[in-house]
PDB file of C-alpha atoms in Angstrom:
ATOM      1  CA  UNK A 635      86.044 -95.345 -30.230  1.00 71.00           C
ATOM      2  CA  UNK A 636      85.775 -92.622 -27.607  1.00 93.00           C
ATOM      3  CA  UNK A 637      83.973 -89.332 -27.305  1.00 96.00           C
ATOM      4  CA  UNK A 638      84.784 -86.434 -29.599  1.00 97.00           C
ATOM      5  CA  UNK A 639      83.169 -83.064 -29.029  1.00 96.00           C
ATOM      6  CA  UNK A 640      83.063 -80.061 -26.774  1.00 96.00           C
ATOM      7  CA  UNK A 641      82.577 -79.917 -23.030  1.00 96.00           C
ATOM      8  CA  UNK A 642      81.680 -76.599 -21.410  1.00 94.00           C
ATOM      9  CA  UNK A 643      81.959 -75.847 -17.713  1.00 96.00           C
ATOM     10  CA  UNK A 644      79.837 -72.791 -17.006  1.00 92.00           C
ATOM     11  CA  UNK A 645      78.095 -70.977 -14.188  1.00 88.00           C
ATOM     12  CA  UNK A 646      74.772 -71.126 -16.013  1.00 78.00           C
ATOM     13  CA  UNK A 647      72.397 -73.905 -17.011  1.00 66.00           C
ATOM     14  CA  UNK A 648      72.524 -73.495 -20.805  1.00 62.00           C
ATOM     15  CA  UNK A 649      74.115 -70.331 -22.179  1.00 62.00           C
ATOM     16  CA  UNK A 650      72.553 -69.150 -25.450  1.00 59.00           C
ATOM     17  CA  UNK A 651      75.901 -68.914 -27.309  1.00 61.00           C
ATOM     18  CA  UNK A 652      76.106 -72.705 -27.420  1.00 66.00           C
ATOM     19  CA  UNK A 653      73.570 -72.489 -30.228  1.00 66.00           C
ATOM     20  CA  UNK A 654      71.988 -75.538 -31.706  1.00 70.00           C
ATOM     21  CA  UNK A 655      74.449 -78.123 -30.376  1.00 74.00           C
ATOM     22  CA  UNK A 656      72.682 -80.884 -28.503  1.00 84.00           C
ATOM     23  CA  UNK A 657      73.658 -81.765 -24.953  1.00 86.00           C
ATOM     24  CA  UNK A 658      74.588 -85.430 -24.505  1.00 90.00           C
ATOM     25  CA  UNK A 659      75.148 -85.214 -20.776  1.00 90.00           C
ATOM     26  CA  UNK A 660      75.106 -82.718 -17.940  1.00 90.00           C
ATOM     27  CA  UNK A 661      76.564 -82.624 -14.445  1.00 93.00           C
ATOM     28  CA  UNK A 662      75.791 -80.047 -11.781  1.00 92.00           C
ATOM     29  CA  UNK A 663      78.268 -78.881  -9.165  1.00 94.00           C
ATOM     30  CA  UNK A 664      78.011 -76.649  -6.074  1.00 93.00           C
ATOM     31  CA  UNK A 665      77.793 -72.905  -6.602  1.00 91.00           C
ATOM     32  CA  UNK A 666      75.705 -73.106  -9.771  1.00 91.00           C
ATOM     33  CA  UNK A 667      78.388 -74.684 -11.969  1.00 94.00           C
ATOM     34  CA  UNK A 668      77.368 -77.037 -14.776  1.00 92.00           C
ATOM     35  CA  UNK A 669      79.296 -79.309 -17.105  1.00 93.00           C
ATOM     36  CA  UNK A 670      77.662 -79.740 -20.524  1.00 92.00           C
ATOM     37  CA  UNK A 671      78.913 -82.498 -22.820  1.00 94.00           C
ATOM     38  CA  UNK A 672      77.961 -81.398 -26.327  1.00 92.00           C
ATOM     39  CA  UNK A 673      77.051 -83.370 -29.413  1.00 92.00           C
ATOM     40  CA  UNK A 674      79.660 -81.817 -31.671  1.00 89.00           C
ATOM     41  CA  UNK A 675      82.256 -79.099 -31.587  1.00 91.00           C
ATOM     42  CA  UNK A 676      81.562 -75.498 -30.546  1.00 87.00           C
ATOM     43  CA  UNK A 677      82.468 -72.519 -32.710  1.00 85.00           C
ATOM     44  CA  UNK A 678      85.882 -70.981 -32.035  1.00 82.00           C
ATOM     45  CA  UNK A 679      84.365 -67.864 -30.451  1.00 89.00           C
ATOM     46  CA  UNK A 680      81.936 -69.795 -28.219  1.00 90.00           C
ATOM     47  CA  UNK A 681      84.025 -69.537 -25.035  1.00 93.00           C
ATOM     48  CA  UNK A 682      84.279 -65.741 -25.220  1.00 94.00           C
ATOM     49  CA  UNK A 683      80.576 -65.482 -26.083  1.00 90.00           C
ATOM     50  CA  UNK A 684      79.621 -67.640 -23.085  1.00 89.00           C
ATOM     51  CA  UNK A 685      81.767 -65.535 -20.722  1.00 93.00           C
ATOM     52  CA  UNK A 686      80.174 -62.334 -22.048  1.00 91.00           C
ATOM     53  CA  UNK A 687      76.643 -63.790 -21.864  1.00 87.00           C
ATOM     54  CA  UNK A 688      77.010 -65.120 -18.306  1.00 88.00           C
ATOM     55  CA  UNK A 689      79.394 -62.533 -16.856  1.00 91.00           C
ATOM     56  CA  UNK A 690      81.232 -65.438 -15.233  1.00 91.00           C
ATOM     57  CA  UNK A 691      84.394 -67.426 -15.900  1.00 94.00           C
ATOM     58  CA  UNK A 692      83.955 -70.475 -18.134  1.00 96.00           C
ATOM     59  CA  UNK A 693      86.027 -73.394 -19.360  1.00 98.00           C
ATOM     60  CA  UNK A 694      85.818 -75.313 -22.619  1.00 97.00           C
ATOM     61  CA  UNK A 695      87.452 -78.634 -23.484  1.00 98.00           C
ATOM     62  CA  UNK A 696      87.607 -79.948 -27.032  1.00 97.00           C
ATOM     63  CA  UNK A 697      87.997 -83.716 -26.726  1.00 98.00           C
ATOM     64  CA  UNK A 698      89.342 -85.917 -29.518  1.00 97.00           C
ATOM     65  CA  UNK A 699      88.326 -89.589 -29.343  1.00 96.00           C
ATOM     66  CA  UNK A 700      88.692 -89.459 -25.525  1.00 97.00           C
ATOM     67  CA  UNK A 701      92.474 -89.556 -26.126  1.00 97.00           C
ATOM     68  CA  UNK A 702      93.258 -85.900 -25.454  1.00 98.00           C
ATOM     69  CA  UNK A 703      91.578 -82.574 -24.790  1.00 98.00           C
ATOM     70  CA  UNK A 704      92.466 -78.987 -25.564  1.00 98.00           C
ATOM     71  CA  UNK A 705      91.240 -77.031 -22.550  1.00 98.00           C
ATOM     72  CA  UNK A 706      90.721 -73.278 -22.658  1.00 98.00           C
ATOM     73  CA  UNK A 707      89.456 -71.073 -19.851  1.00 98.00           C
ATOM     74  CA  UNK A 708      88.537 -67.400 -19.766  1.00 97.00           C
ATOM     75  CA  UNK A 709      87.241 -64.949 -17.194  1.00 96.00           C
ATOM     76  CA  UNK A 710      85.348 -61.665 -17.614  1.00 95.00           C
ATOM     77  CA  UNK A 711      88.505 -59.777 -16.560  1.00 95.00           C
ATOM     78  CA  UNK A 712      90.426 -61.454 -19.381  1.00 94.00           C
ATOM     79  CA  UNK A 713      92.336 -64.069 -17.397  1.00 94.00           C
ATOM     80  CA  UNK A 714      92.776 -66.870 -19.887  1.00 96.00           C
ATOM     81  CA  UNK A 715      94.807 -70.016 -20.206  1.00 98.00           C
ATOM     82  CA  UNK A 716      95.025 -73.116 -22.343  1.00 98.00           C
ATOM     83  CA  UNK A 717      96.389 -76.597 -21.735  1.00 98.00           C
ATOM     84  CA  UNK A 718      96.380 -80.059 -23.216  1.00 98.00           C
ATOM     85  CA  UNK A 719      95.122 -83.004 -21.214  1.00 98.00           C
ATOM     86  CA  UNK A 720      97.188 -86.051 -22.119  1.00 97.00           C
ATOM     87  CA  UNK A 721      99.928 -83.895 -23.678  1.00 95.00           C
ATOM     88  CA  UNK A 722     101.747 -86.866 -25.218  1.00 95.00           C
ATOM     89  CA  UNK A 723      98.617 -87.759 -27.164  1.00 96.00           C
ATOM     90  CA  UNK A 724      98.141 -84.106 -28.120  1.00 96.00           C
ATOM     91  CA  UNK A 725     101.650 -84.071 -29.551  1.00 94.00           C
ATOM     92  CA  UNK A 726     100.921 -87.274 -31.492  1.00 95.00           C
ATOM     93  CA  UNK A 727      97.801 -85.587 -32.919  1.00 93.00           C
ATOM     94  CA  UNK A 728     100.021 -82.709 -34.097  1.00 96.00           C
ATOM     95  CA  UNK A 729      98.738 -80.107 -31.639  1.00 96.00           C
ATOM     96  CA  UNK A 730     100.731 -76.854 -31.766  1.00 96.00           C
ATOM     97  CA  UNK A 731     102.876 -75.779 -28.813  1.00 95.00           C
ATOM     98  CA  UNK A 732     101.146 -73.867 -26.028  1.00 96.00           C
ATOM     99  CA  UNK A 733     102.046 -70.217 -25.361  1.00 94.00           C
ATOM    100  CA  UNK A 734     102.763 -70.810 -21.655  1.00 96.00           C
ATOM    101  CA  UNK A 735     104.976 -73.171 -19.672  1.00 95.00           C
ATOM    102  CA  UNK A 736     103.341 -75.743 -17.374  1.00 94.00           C
ATOM    103  CA  UNK A 737     104.192 -73.605 -14.318  1.00 97.00           C
ATOM    104  CA  UNK A 738     102.645 -70.527 -15.948  1.00 98.00           C
ATOM    105  CA  UNK A 739      99.527 -72.522 -16.830  1.00 98.00           C
ATOM    106  CA  UNK A 740      99.131 -73.641 -13.206  1.00 98.00           C
ATOM    107  CA  UNK A 741      99.400 -70.032 -11.981  1.00 98.00           C
ATOM    108  CA  UNK A 742      96.973 -68.733 -14.628  1.00 98.00           C
ATOM    109  CA  UNK A 743      94.549 -71.537 -13.763  1.00 98.00           C
ATOM    110  CA  UNK A 744      94.760 -70.616 -10.065  1.00 98.00           C
ATOM    111  CA  UNK A 745      94.088 -66.960 -10.910  1.00 98.00           C
ATOM    112  CA  UNK A 746      91.109 -67.975 -13.078  1.00 98.00           C
ATOM    113  CA  UNK A 747      89.813 -70.139 -10.228  1.00 97.00           C
ATOM    114  CA  UNK A 748      90.114 -67.284  -7.723  1.00 97.00           C
ATOM    115  CA  UNK A 749      88.218 -64.954 -10.046  1.00 95.00           C
ATOM    116  CA  UNK A 750      85.491 -67.608 -10.229  1.00 94.00           C
ATOM    117  CA  UNK A 751      85.253 -67.497  -6.425  1.00 94.00           C
ATOM    118  CA  UNK A 752      86.890 -70.904  -6.132  1.00 96.00           C
ATOM    119  CA  UNK A 753      90.081 -72.147  -4.516  1.00 97.00           C
ATOM    120  CA  UNK A 754      92.508 -74.057  -6.716  1.00 98.00           C
ATOM    121  CA  UNK A 755      94.800 -76.753  -5.404  1.00 99.00           C
ATOM    122  CA  UNK A 756      97.899 -76.040  -7.503  1.00 99.00           C
ATOM    123  CA  UNK A 757      99.344 -79.516  -6.935  1.00 98.00           C
ATOM    124  CA  UNK A 758      96.105 -81.171  -8.077  1.00 98.00           C
ATOM    125  CA  UNK A 759      95.957 -78.903 -11.150  1.00 99.00           C
ATOM    126  CA  UNK A 760      99.565 -79.778 -12.003  1.00 98.00           C
ATOM    127  CA  UNK A 761      98.839 -83.500 -11.516  1.00 97.00           C
ATOM    128  CA  UNK A 762      95.836 -83.323 -13.854  1.00 97.00           C
ATOM    129  CA  UNK A 763      97.879 -81.516 -16.502  1.00 96.00           C
ATOM    130  CA  UNK A 764     100.443 -84.327 -16.517  1.00 94.00           C
ATOM    131  CA  UNK A 765      98.077 -87.284 -15.936  1.00 94.00           C
ATOM    132  CA  UNK A 766      97.516 -90.059 -18.456  1.00 87.00           C
ATOM    133  CA  UNK A 767      94.176 -91.656 -17.607  1.00 85.00           C
ATOM    134  CA  UNK A 768      92.364 -93.951 -19.994  1.00 89.00           C
ATOM    135  CA  UNK A 769      89.905 -91.210 -20.968  1.00 97.00           C
ATOM    136  CA  UNK A 770      90.567 -87.491 -21.291  1.00 98.00           C
ATOM    137  CA  UNK A 771      87.158 -86.905 -19.729  1.00 97.00           C
ATOM    138  CA  UNK A 772      88.407 -88.540 -16.489  1.00 96.00           C
ATOM    139  CA  UNK A 773      91.394 -86.233 -16.502  1.00 98.00           C
ATOM    140  CA  UNK A 774      89.091 -83.244 -17.062  1.00 98.00           C
ATOM    141  CA  UNK A 775      87.167 -84.249 -13.928  1.00 97.00           C
ATOM    142  CA  UNK A 776      90.465 -84.324 -12.012  1.00 98.00           C
ATOM    143  CA  UNK A 777      91.310 -80.863 -13.376  1.00 98.00           C
ATOM    144  CA  UNK A 778      87.903 -79.485 -12.357  1.00 98.00           C
ATOM    145  CA  UNK A 779      88.445 -80.888  -8.866  1.00 98.00           C
ATOM    146  CA  UNK A 780      91.852 -79.203  -8.718  1.00 98.00           C
ATOM    147  CA  UNK A 781      90.302 -75.907  -9.832  1.00 98.00           C
ATOM    148  CA  UNK A 782      87.680 -76.144  -7.071  1.00 98.00           C
ATOM    149  CA  UNK A 783      84.697 -76.459  -9.431  1.00 98.00           C
ATOM    150  CA  UNK A 784      83.423 -79.799  -8.154  1.00 95.00           C
ATOM    151  CA  UNK A 785      83.171 -78.665  -4.555  1.00 82.00           C
TER     152      UNK A 785
END
């Protein structure tokens, strides 16, 4: 059985809007970015609240049994996007269709990355969005690398 819960990628150590959820693991990246693996699922409004509290772009992944993740990202200027990691598994779980095409998601992700002061590698982002690793968390790491978060 794999991990199920929320993972936040934020430009802050521990934003208050994450409430009482425990942190199971944390990674730090250059530029003040942190990945927080939570013990449980965040509230639906948590991403927006974190962006408002930090004044910086943030990303949230809701992982189901390490099989798939629903990734959402938002910036203070309102640039937002959503994607499924391991989309075949997401479909099997009954996830609803996304509002944007894969090409649109890549462009929105690159815009989000630029607003965060990062440089996205569009090909790496696209590869992560279509990858099928053993664990969704591995694919999330690939996505973060493509977005420029990991350095």
